[in-house]
Coordinates of C-alpha atoms in Angstrom, one line a residue:
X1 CA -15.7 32.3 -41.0
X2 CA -18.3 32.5 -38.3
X3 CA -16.1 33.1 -34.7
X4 CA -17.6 30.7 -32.3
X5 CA -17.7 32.0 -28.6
X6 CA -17.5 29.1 -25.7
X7 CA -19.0 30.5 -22.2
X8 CA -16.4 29.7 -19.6
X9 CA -18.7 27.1 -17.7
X10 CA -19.0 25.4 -21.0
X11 CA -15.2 24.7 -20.5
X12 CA -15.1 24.4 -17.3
X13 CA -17.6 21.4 -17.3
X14 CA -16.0 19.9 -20.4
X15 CA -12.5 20.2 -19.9
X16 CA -13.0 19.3 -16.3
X17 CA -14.8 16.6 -17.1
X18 CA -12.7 15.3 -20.2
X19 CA -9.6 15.1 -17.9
X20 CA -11.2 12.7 -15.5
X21 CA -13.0 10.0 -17.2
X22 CA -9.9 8.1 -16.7
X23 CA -8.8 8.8 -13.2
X24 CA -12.4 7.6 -12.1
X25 CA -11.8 3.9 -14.0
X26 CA -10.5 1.8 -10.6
X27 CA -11.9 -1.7 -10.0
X28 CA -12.1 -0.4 -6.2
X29 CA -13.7 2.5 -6.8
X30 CA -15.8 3.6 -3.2
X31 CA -14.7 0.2 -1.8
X32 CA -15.3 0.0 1.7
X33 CA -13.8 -2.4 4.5
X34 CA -16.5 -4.7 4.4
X35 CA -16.6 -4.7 0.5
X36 CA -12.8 -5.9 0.4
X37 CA -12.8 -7.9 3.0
X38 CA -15.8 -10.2 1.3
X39 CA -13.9 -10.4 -1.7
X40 CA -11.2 -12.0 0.2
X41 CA -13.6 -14.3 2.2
X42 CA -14.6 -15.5 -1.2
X43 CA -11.3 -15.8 -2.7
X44 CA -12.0 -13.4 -5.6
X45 CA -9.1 -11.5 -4.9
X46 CA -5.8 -11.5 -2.7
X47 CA -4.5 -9.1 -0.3
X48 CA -1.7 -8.3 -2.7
X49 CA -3.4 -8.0 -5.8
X50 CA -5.7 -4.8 -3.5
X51 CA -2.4 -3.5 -2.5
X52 CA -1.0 -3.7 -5.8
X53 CA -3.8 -1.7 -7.8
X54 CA -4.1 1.0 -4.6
X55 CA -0.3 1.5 -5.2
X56 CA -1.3 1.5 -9.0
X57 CA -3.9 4.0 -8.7
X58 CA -1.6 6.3 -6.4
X59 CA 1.3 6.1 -9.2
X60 CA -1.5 7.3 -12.2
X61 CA -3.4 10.0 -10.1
X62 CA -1.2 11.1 -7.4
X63 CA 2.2 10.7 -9.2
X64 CA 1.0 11.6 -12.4
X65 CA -1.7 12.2 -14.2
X66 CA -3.7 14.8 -12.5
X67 CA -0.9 14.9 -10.1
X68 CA -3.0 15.2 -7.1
X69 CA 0.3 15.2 -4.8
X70 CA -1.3 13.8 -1.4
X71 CA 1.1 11.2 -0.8
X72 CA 4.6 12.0 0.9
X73 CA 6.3 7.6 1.0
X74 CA 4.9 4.6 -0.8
X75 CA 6.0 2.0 1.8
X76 CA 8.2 0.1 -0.1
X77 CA 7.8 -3.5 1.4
X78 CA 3.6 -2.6 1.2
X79 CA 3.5 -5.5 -1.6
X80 CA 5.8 -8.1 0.8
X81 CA 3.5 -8.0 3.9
X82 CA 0.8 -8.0 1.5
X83 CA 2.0 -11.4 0.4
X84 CA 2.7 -12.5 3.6
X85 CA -1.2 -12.0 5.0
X86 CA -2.1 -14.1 2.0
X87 CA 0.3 -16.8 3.1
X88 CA -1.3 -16.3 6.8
X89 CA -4.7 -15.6 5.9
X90 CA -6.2 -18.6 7.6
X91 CA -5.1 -17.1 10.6
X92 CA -5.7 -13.8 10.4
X93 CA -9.0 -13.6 8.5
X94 CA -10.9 -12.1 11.3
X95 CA -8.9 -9.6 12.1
X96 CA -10.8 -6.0 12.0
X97 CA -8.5 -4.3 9.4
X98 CA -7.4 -7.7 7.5
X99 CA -5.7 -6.5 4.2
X100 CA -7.1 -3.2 4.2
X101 CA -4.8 -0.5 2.8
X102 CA -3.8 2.1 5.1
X103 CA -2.2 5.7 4.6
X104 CA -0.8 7.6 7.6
X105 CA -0.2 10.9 8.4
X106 CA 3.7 11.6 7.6
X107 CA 3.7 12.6 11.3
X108 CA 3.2 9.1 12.7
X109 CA 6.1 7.1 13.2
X110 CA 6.9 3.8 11.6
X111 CA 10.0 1.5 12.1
X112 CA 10.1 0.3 8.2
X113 CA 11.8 1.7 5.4
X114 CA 9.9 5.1 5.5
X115 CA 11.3 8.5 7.6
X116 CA 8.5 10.2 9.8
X117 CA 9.0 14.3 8.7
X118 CA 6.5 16.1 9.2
X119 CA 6.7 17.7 5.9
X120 CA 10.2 18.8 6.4
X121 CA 13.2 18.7 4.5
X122 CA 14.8 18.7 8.0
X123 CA 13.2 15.2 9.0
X124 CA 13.8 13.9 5.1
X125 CA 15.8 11.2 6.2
X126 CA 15.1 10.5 9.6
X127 CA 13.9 6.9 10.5
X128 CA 11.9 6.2 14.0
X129 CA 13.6 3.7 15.8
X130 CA 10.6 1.9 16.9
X131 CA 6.6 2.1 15.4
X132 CA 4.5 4.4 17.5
X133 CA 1.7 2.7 19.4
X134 CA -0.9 3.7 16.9
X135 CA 1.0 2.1 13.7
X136 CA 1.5 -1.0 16.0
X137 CA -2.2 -1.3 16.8
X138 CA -3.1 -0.9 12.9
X139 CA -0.6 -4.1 12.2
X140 CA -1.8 -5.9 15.0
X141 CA -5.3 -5.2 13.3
X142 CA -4.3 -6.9 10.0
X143 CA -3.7 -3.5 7.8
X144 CA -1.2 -3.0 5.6
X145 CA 0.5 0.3 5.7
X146 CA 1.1 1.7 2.3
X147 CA 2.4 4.8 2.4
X148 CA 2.4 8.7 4.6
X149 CA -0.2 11.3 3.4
X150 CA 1.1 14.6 3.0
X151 CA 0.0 17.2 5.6
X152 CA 0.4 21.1 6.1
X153 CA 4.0 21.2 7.6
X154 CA 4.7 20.4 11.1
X155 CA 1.3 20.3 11.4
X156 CA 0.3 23.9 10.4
X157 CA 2.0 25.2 13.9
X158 CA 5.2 26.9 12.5
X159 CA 4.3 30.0 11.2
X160 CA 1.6 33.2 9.7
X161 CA 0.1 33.1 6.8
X162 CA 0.7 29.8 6.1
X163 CA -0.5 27.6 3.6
X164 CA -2.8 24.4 4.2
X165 CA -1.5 21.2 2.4
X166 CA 1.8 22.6 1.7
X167 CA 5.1 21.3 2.7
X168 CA 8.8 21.8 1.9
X169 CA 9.4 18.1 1.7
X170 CA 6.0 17.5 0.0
X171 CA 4.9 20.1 -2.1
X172 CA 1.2 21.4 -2.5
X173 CA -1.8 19.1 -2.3
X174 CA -4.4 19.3 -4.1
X175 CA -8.2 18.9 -3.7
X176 CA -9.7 16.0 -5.8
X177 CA -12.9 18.1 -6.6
X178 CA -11.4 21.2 -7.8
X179 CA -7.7 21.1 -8.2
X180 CA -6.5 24.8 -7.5
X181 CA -8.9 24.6 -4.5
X182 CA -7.4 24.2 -1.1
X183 CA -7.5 21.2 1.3
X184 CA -7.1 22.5 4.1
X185 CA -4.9 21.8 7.1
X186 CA -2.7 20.0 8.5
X187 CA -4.3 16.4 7.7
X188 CA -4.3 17.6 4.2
X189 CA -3.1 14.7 2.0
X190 CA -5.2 12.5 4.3
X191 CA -8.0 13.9 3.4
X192 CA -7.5 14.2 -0.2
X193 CA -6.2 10.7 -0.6
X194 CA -9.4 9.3 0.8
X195 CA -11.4 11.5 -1.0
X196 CA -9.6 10.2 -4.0
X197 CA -9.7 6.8 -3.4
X198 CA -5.9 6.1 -3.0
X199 CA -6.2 3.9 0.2
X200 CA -9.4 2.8 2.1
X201 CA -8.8 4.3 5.2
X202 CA -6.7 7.4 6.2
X203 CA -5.1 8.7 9.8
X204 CA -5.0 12.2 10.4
X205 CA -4.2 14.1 13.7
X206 CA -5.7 17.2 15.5
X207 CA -4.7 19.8 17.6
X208 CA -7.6 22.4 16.6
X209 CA -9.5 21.8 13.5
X210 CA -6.7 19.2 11.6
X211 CA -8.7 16.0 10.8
X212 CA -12.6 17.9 10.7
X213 CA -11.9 20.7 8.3
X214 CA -9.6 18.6 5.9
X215 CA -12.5 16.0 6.1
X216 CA -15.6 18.4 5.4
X217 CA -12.8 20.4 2.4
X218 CA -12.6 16.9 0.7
X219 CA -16.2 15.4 1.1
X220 CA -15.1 12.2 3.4
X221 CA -15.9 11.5 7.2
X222 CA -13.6 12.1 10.0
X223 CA -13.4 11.7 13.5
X224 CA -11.6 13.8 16.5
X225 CA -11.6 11.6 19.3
X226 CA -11.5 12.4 22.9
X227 CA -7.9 13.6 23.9
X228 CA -6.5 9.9 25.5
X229 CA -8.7 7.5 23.6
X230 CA -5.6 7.4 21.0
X231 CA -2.4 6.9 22.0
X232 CA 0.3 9.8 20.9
X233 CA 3.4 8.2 21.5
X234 CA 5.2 8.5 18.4
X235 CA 3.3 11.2 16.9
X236 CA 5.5 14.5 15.9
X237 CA 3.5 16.9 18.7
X238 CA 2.4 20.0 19.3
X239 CA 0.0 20.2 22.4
X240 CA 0.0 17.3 25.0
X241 CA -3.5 19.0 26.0
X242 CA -4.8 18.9 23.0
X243 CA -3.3 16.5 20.5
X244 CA -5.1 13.4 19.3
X245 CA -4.7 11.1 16.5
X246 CA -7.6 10.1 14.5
X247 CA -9.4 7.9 11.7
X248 CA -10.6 9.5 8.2
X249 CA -12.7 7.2 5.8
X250 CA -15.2 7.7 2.8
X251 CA -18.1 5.9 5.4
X252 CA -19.1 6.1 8.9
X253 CA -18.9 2.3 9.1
X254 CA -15.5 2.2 8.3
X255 CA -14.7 4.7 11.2
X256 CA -16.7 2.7 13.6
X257 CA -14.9 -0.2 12.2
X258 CA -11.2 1.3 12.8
X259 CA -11.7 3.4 15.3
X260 CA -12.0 0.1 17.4
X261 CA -8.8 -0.8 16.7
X262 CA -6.9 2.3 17.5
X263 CA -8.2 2.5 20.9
X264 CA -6.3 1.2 24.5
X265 CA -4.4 2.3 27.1
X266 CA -0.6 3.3 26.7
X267 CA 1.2 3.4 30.3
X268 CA 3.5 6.1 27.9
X269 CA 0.5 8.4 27.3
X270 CA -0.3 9.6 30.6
X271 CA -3.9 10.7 29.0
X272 CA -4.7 7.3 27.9
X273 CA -4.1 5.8 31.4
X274 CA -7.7 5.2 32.8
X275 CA -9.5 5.1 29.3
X276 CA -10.4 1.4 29.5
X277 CA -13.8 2.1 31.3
X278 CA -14.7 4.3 28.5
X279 CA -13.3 2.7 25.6
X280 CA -15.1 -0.3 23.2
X281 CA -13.4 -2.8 21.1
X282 CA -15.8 -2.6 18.7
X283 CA -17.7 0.5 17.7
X284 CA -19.9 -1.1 15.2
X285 CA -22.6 -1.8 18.0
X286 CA -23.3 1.7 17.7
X287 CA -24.1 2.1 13.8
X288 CA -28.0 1.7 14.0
X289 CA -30.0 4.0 13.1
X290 CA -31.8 5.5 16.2
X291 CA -29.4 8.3 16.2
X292 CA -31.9 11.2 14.8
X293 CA -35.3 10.8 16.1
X294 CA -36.2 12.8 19.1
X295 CA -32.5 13.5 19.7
X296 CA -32.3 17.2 20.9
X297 CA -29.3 19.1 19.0
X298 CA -28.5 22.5 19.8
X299 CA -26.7 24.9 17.4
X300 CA -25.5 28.3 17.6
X301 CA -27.8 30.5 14.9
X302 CA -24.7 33.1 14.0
X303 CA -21.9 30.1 14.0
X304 CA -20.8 31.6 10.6
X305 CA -21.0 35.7 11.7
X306 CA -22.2 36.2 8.0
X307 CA -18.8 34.6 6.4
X308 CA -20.7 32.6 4.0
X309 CA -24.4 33.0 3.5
X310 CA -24.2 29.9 0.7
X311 CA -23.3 27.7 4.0
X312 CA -25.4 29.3 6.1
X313 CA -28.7 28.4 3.4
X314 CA -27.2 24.5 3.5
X315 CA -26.8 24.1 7.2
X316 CA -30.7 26.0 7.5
X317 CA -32.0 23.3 4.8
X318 CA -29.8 20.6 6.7
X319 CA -32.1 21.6 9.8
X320 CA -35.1 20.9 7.9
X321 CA -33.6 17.5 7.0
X322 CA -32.9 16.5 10.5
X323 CA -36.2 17.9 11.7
X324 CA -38.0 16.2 9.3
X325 CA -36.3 12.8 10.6
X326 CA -38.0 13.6 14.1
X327 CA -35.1 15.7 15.9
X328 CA -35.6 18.4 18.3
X329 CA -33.6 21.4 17.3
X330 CA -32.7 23.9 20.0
X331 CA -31.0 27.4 18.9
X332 CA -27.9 27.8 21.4
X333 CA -27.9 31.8 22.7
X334 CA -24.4 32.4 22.9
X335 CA -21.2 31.3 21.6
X336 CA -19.9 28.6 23.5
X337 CA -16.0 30.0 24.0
X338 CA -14.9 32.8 25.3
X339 CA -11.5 35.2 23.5
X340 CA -9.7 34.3 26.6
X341 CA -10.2 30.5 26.2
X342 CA -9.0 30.8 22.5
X343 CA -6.3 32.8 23.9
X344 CA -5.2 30.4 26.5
X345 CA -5.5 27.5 24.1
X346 CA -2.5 29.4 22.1
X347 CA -0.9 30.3 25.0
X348 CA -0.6 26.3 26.3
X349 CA 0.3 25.1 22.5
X350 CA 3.2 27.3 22.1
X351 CA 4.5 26.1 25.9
X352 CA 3.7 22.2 25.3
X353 CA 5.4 22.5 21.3
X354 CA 8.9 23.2 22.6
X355 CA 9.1 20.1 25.5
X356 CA 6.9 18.1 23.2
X357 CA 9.3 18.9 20.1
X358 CA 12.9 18.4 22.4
X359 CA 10.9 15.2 23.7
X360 CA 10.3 14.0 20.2
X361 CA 13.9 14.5 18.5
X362 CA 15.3 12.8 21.9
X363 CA 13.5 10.1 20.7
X364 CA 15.2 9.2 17.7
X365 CA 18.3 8.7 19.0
X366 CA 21.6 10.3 19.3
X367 CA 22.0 10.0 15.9
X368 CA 19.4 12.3 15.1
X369 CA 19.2 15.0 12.2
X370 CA 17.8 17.8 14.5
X371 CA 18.2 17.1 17.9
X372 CA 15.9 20.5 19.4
X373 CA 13.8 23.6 18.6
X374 CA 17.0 25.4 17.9
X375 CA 18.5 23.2 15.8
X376 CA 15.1 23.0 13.3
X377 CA 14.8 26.6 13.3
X378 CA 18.4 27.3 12.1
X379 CA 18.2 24.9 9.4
X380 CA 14.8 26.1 8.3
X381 CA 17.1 29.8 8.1
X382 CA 19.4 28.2 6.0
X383 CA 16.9 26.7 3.8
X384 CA 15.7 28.1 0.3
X385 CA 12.7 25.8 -0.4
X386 CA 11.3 26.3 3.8
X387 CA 10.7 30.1 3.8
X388 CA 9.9 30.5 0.7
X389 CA 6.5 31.4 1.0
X390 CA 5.8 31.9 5.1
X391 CA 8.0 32.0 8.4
X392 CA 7.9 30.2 10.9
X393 CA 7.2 32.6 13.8
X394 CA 5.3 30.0 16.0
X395 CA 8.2 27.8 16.3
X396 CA 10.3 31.0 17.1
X397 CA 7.7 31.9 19.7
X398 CA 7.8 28.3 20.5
X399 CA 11.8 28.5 21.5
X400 CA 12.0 31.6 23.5
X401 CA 9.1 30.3 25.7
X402 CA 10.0 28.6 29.0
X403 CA 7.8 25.7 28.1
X404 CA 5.8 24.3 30.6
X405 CA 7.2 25.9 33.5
X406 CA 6.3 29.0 32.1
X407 CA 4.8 30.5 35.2
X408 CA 1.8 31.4 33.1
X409 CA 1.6 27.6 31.5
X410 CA -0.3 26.2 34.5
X411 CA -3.4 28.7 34.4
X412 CA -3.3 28.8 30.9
X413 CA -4.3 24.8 30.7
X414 CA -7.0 26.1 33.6
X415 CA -9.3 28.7 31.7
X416 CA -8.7 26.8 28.2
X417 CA -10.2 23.5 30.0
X418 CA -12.5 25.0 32.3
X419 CA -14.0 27.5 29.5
X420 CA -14.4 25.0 27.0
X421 CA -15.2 22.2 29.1
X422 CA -17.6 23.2 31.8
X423 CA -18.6 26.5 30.8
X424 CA -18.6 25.6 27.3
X425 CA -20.0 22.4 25.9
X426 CA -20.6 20.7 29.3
X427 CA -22.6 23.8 30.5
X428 CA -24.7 24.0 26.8
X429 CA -25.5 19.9 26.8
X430 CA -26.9 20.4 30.5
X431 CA -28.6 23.8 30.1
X432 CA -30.8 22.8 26.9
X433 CA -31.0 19.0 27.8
X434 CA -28.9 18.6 24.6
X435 CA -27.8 15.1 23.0
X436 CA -25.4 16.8 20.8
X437 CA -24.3 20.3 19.5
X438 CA -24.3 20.5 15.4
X439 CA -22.6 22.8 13.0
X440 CA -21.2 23.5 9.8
X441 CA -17.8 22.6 10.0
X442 CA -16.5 25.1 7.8
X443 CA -17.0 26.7 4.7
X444 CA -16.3 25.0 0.6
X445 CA -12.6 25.3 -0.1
X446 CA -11.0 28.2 -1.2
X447 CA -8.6 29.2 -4.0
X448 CA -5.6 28.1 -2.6
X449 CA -2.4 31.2 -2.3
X450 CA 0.7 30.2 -1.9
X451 CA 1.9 34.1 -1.6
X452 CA -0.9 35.2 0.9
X453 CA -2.1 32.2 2.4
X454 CA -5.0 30.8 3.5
X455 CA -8.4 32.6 3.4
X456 CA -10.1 30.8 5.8
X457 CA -13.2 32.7 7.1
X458 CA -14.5 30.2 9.9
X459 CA -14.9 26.5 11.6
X460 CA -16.5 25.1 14.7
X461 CA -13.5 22.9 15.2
X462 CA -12.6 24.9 18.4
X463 CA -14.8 24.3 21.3
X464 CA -14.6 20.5 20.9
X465 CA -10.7 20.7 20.3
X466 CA -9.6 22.9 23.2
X467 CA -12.1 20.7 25.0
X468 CA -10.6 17.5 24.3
X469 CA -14.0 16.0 23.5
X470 CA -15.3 14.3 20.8
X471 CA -16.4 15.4 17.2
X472 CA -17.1 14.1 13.9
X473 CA -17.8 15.2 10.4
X474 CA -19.3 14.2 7.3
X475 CA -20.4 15.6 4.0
X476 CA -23.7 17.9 4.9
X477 CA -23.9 19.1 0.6
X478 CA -21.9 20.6 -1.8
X479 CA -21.5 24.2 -3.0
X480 CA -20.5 24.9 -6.3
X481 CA -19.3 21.4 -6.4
X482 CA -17.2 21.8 -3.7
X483 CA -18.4 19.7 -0.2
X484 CA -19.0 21.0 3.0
X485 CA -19.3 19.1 6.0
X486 CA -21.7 18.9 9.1
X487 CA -20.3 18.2 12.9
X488 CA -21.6 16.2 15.4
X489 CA -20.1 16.8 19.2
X490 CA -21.0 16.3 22.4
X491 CA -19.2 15.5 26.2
X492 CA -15.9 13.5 26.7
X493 CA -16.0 9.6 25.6
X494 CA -19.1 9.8 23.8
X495 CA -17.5 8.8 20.5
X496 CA -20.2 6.3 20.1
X497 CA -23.0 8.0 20.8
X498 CA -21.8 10.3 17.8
X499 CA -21.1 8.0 15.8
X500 CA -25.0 6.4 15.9
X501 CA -26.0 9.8 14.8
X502 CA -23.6 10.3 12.0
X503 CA -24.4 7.4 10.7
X504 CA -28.2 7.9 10.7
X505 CA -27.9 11.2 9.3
X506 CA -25.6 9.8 6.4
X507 CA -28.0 6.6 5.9
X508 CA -31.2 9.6 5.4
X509 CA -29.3 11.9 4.2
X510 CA -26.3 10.4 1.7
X511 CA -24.4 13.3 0.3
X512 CA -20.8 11.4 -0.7
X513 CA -20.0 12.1 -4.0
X514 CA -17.1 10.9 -6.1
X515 CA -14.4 13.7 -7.3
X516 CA -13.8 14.2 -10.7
X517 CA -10.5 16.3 -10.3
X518 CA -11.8 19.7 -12.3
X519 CA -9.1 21.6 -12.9
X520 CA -10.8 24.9 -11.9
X521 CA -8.8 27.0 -14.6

């Protein structure tokens, strides 16, 4: 008998593609806001019959099936306030985010029936006692809440070789394009979820690189705000300098669309006091498509120091696209952050996570599982299933500091803000006459490690998160079916501004594709 030899691509492509004919076959498939929202206007479909075949869809390709693991807590009443906003919908019809289904990053509180843990076995059963603001604005906004994304634990802040998408409580997510791929942190399961087309909108949150590399890993859009557009009360901290919570979609209309709602002042976040002049209700007014043509965008030429030459020959042929749509590009000479600006920006996380930390387990009452630093690091000691793949030497770090009154905490803040703000991005825009500085965003995902960790190479997540300012991402092409992602950013409160030419670049330019959950064996 003959012996018939199969090339490994050959199985690759079939197997992969075998497995997911079926996880593919959803009536919502790449639904957006607007999409859904029309179907309700013409009564083709109700708010709980949408809810019902999102939590549907999560059960066969998140729970089982493929198993893509992205989702922590299914809200259990998601189906009841469905039904209720059909018995209301008269009234609330016009609301931004009427019956759209909503995941949130399991580090966002919510008074309800689901804990807020950060991925941790610690916080497994530990229930806010009130929503944050954030969760309040979405309900206000007419979305229903179905459930908390999975995320790199405690936000990928608690120690070394760690690995993205992993969490004791949670377990290892998986990217939707190639499954043994990682998806990078710490908005890991928001990012897949979206991807995957488990909810129609996700939150993720950002300290350094959090919403825009797990966005550009799993081929949807994703916006960092500027630090005090978004409240962070109720959101599980790290850096009160840095932090911000943000929207994570499969279109740049549906982040215009949310972002709106999100946005307002909270007299208990300090940095959101005074946002209202700089602030819109409605970010739609900017989703035209003037965003490209004779815009002047700077870039730095060695932004990936050789760490991928495959991204390096997509972001020079993304030039060309952007240059053939009338911008102005402008090569940026040097690097726009200094080491001791990175430095500094460790230096003022590890002070702010221990009062931020103390501040949040105060918050849940006396009652509380963990009740300080100390407290989470001893039971992560005592704890098989947390160490068993990486430490958690930044929370250690974390609890010997003296927190912000650190003598060193004050200038720390000073040369991270300074270097990344005015001699950084403020000092580039106004040297070149820029309207915006681009780059890759990071590289295709990598083979995820659970024993070594992840083998990330490089992102331009930094300048615009140590700044505070404003960036946004969205698929520039893929590599080796795997996406990578473009960023857009530019000076504080300019969200809009960004988001006019994200969305001209993804109207030219569409690179979205569907996943189709290859197994990558």
């Amino acid at each position: 008998m003959k012996k018939i030899i199969l090339s490994a691509a050959f199985l690759y492509a079939f197997f992969g593609k075998a497995q997911n004919k079926s996880a593919n076959e959803f009536k919502y498939l790449e639904y957006d806001i607007q999409k859904i929202q029309s179907l309700y206007k013409s009564n083709k479909t109700s708010v709980k019959e949408v809810v019902e075949a999102y939590l549907k869809r999560i059960n066969e390709v998140d729970k089982n099936g493929v198993q893509l693991n992205s989702i922590i807590t299914i809200n259990p009443d998601a189906l009841k306030i469905a039904d209720s906003l059909d018995h209301l919908k008269a009234k609330l019809k016009d609301k931004p985010l009427f019956g759209i289904p909503v995941l949130l990053k399991d580090n966002i509180d919510t008074h309800d029936k689901m804990p807020n843990t950060a991925g941790s076995l610690a916080l497994k059963n530990s229930f806010p006692l009130q929503d944050s603001y954030l969760a309040k604005k979405l309900r206000e906004a007419g979305a229903v809440i179905i459930g908390k994304t999975n995320l790199s634990e405690w936000a990928n802040f608690r120690g070394k070789k760690s690995t993205s998408g992993w969490s004791g409580l949670g377990g290892l997510t998986k990217n939707p394009y190639i499954l043994d791929r990682n998806t990078c942190g710490s908005s890991a399961g928001s990012g897949a979820a979206i991807s995957a087309n488990l909810g129609i909108i996700a939150i993720g949150t950002e300290t350094n690189g959090s919403i825009v590399c797990p966005s550009s890993l799993n081929g949807v859009v994703g916006l960092k705000p500027t630090v005090g557009l978004i409240s962070r009360k109720g959101i599980i901290p790290i850096s009160s300098t840095q932090d911000t919570a943000g929207p994570m979609a499969r279109t740049v209309k549906d982040i215009a669309i949310s972002l709106g709602t999100m946005v307002g002042e909270d007299k208990n976040d300090i940095k959101t006091v005074g946002s209202t002049h700089f602030l819109h209700k409605d970010y739609t007014q900017f989703l035209t498509l003037n965003g490209l043509k004779g815009k002047r965008f700077g870039y730095v030429k060695s932004i990936t120091n050789g760490a991928s030459k495959k991204v390096d020959q997509l972001f020079l042929q993304t030039l060309q696209v952007l240059k053939d749509h009338g911008a102005i590009l402008v090569e940026i000479e040097n690097e726009l952050l200094s080491d001791d600006v990175h430095e500094s920006s460790f230096k003022l996380m590890v002070d702010e996570y221990k009062d931020g930390l103390n501040d949040y387990f105060a918050s849940l009452g006396p009652n509380a599982a963990i009740k300080n630093i100390d407290e989470l690091i001893a039971f992560n000691k005592n704890s098989k299933e947390e160490l068993q793949y990486f430490g958690q030497e930044f929370l250690e770090l974390s609890a010997k500091s003296k927190g912000t009154k650190d003598e060193n905490y004050v200038k720390a803040v000073k040369t991270a803000q300074e270097g990344s703000q005015e001699k950084g991005i403020d000092l580039a825009m106004k040297k070149y006459n820029l309207d915006a500085i681009i780059a890759p965003t990071t590289t295709e995902a990598w083979k995820t490690d659970l024993k070594n960790g992840d083998h990330y190479t490089f992102g331009s997540a930094d300048a615009a998160a140590i700044a505070g300012y404003p960036s946004i991402t969205l698929p520039m092409g893929y590599i080796d079916e795997l996406p990578v992602g473009i960023s857009f950013f530019a000076e504080k409160w300019q969200e809009g501004k960004l988001i006019t030419m994200a969305y001209t670049f993804e109207q030219m330019n569409p690179q979205r594709k569907v996943p189709q959950f290859l197994s990558g064996k």
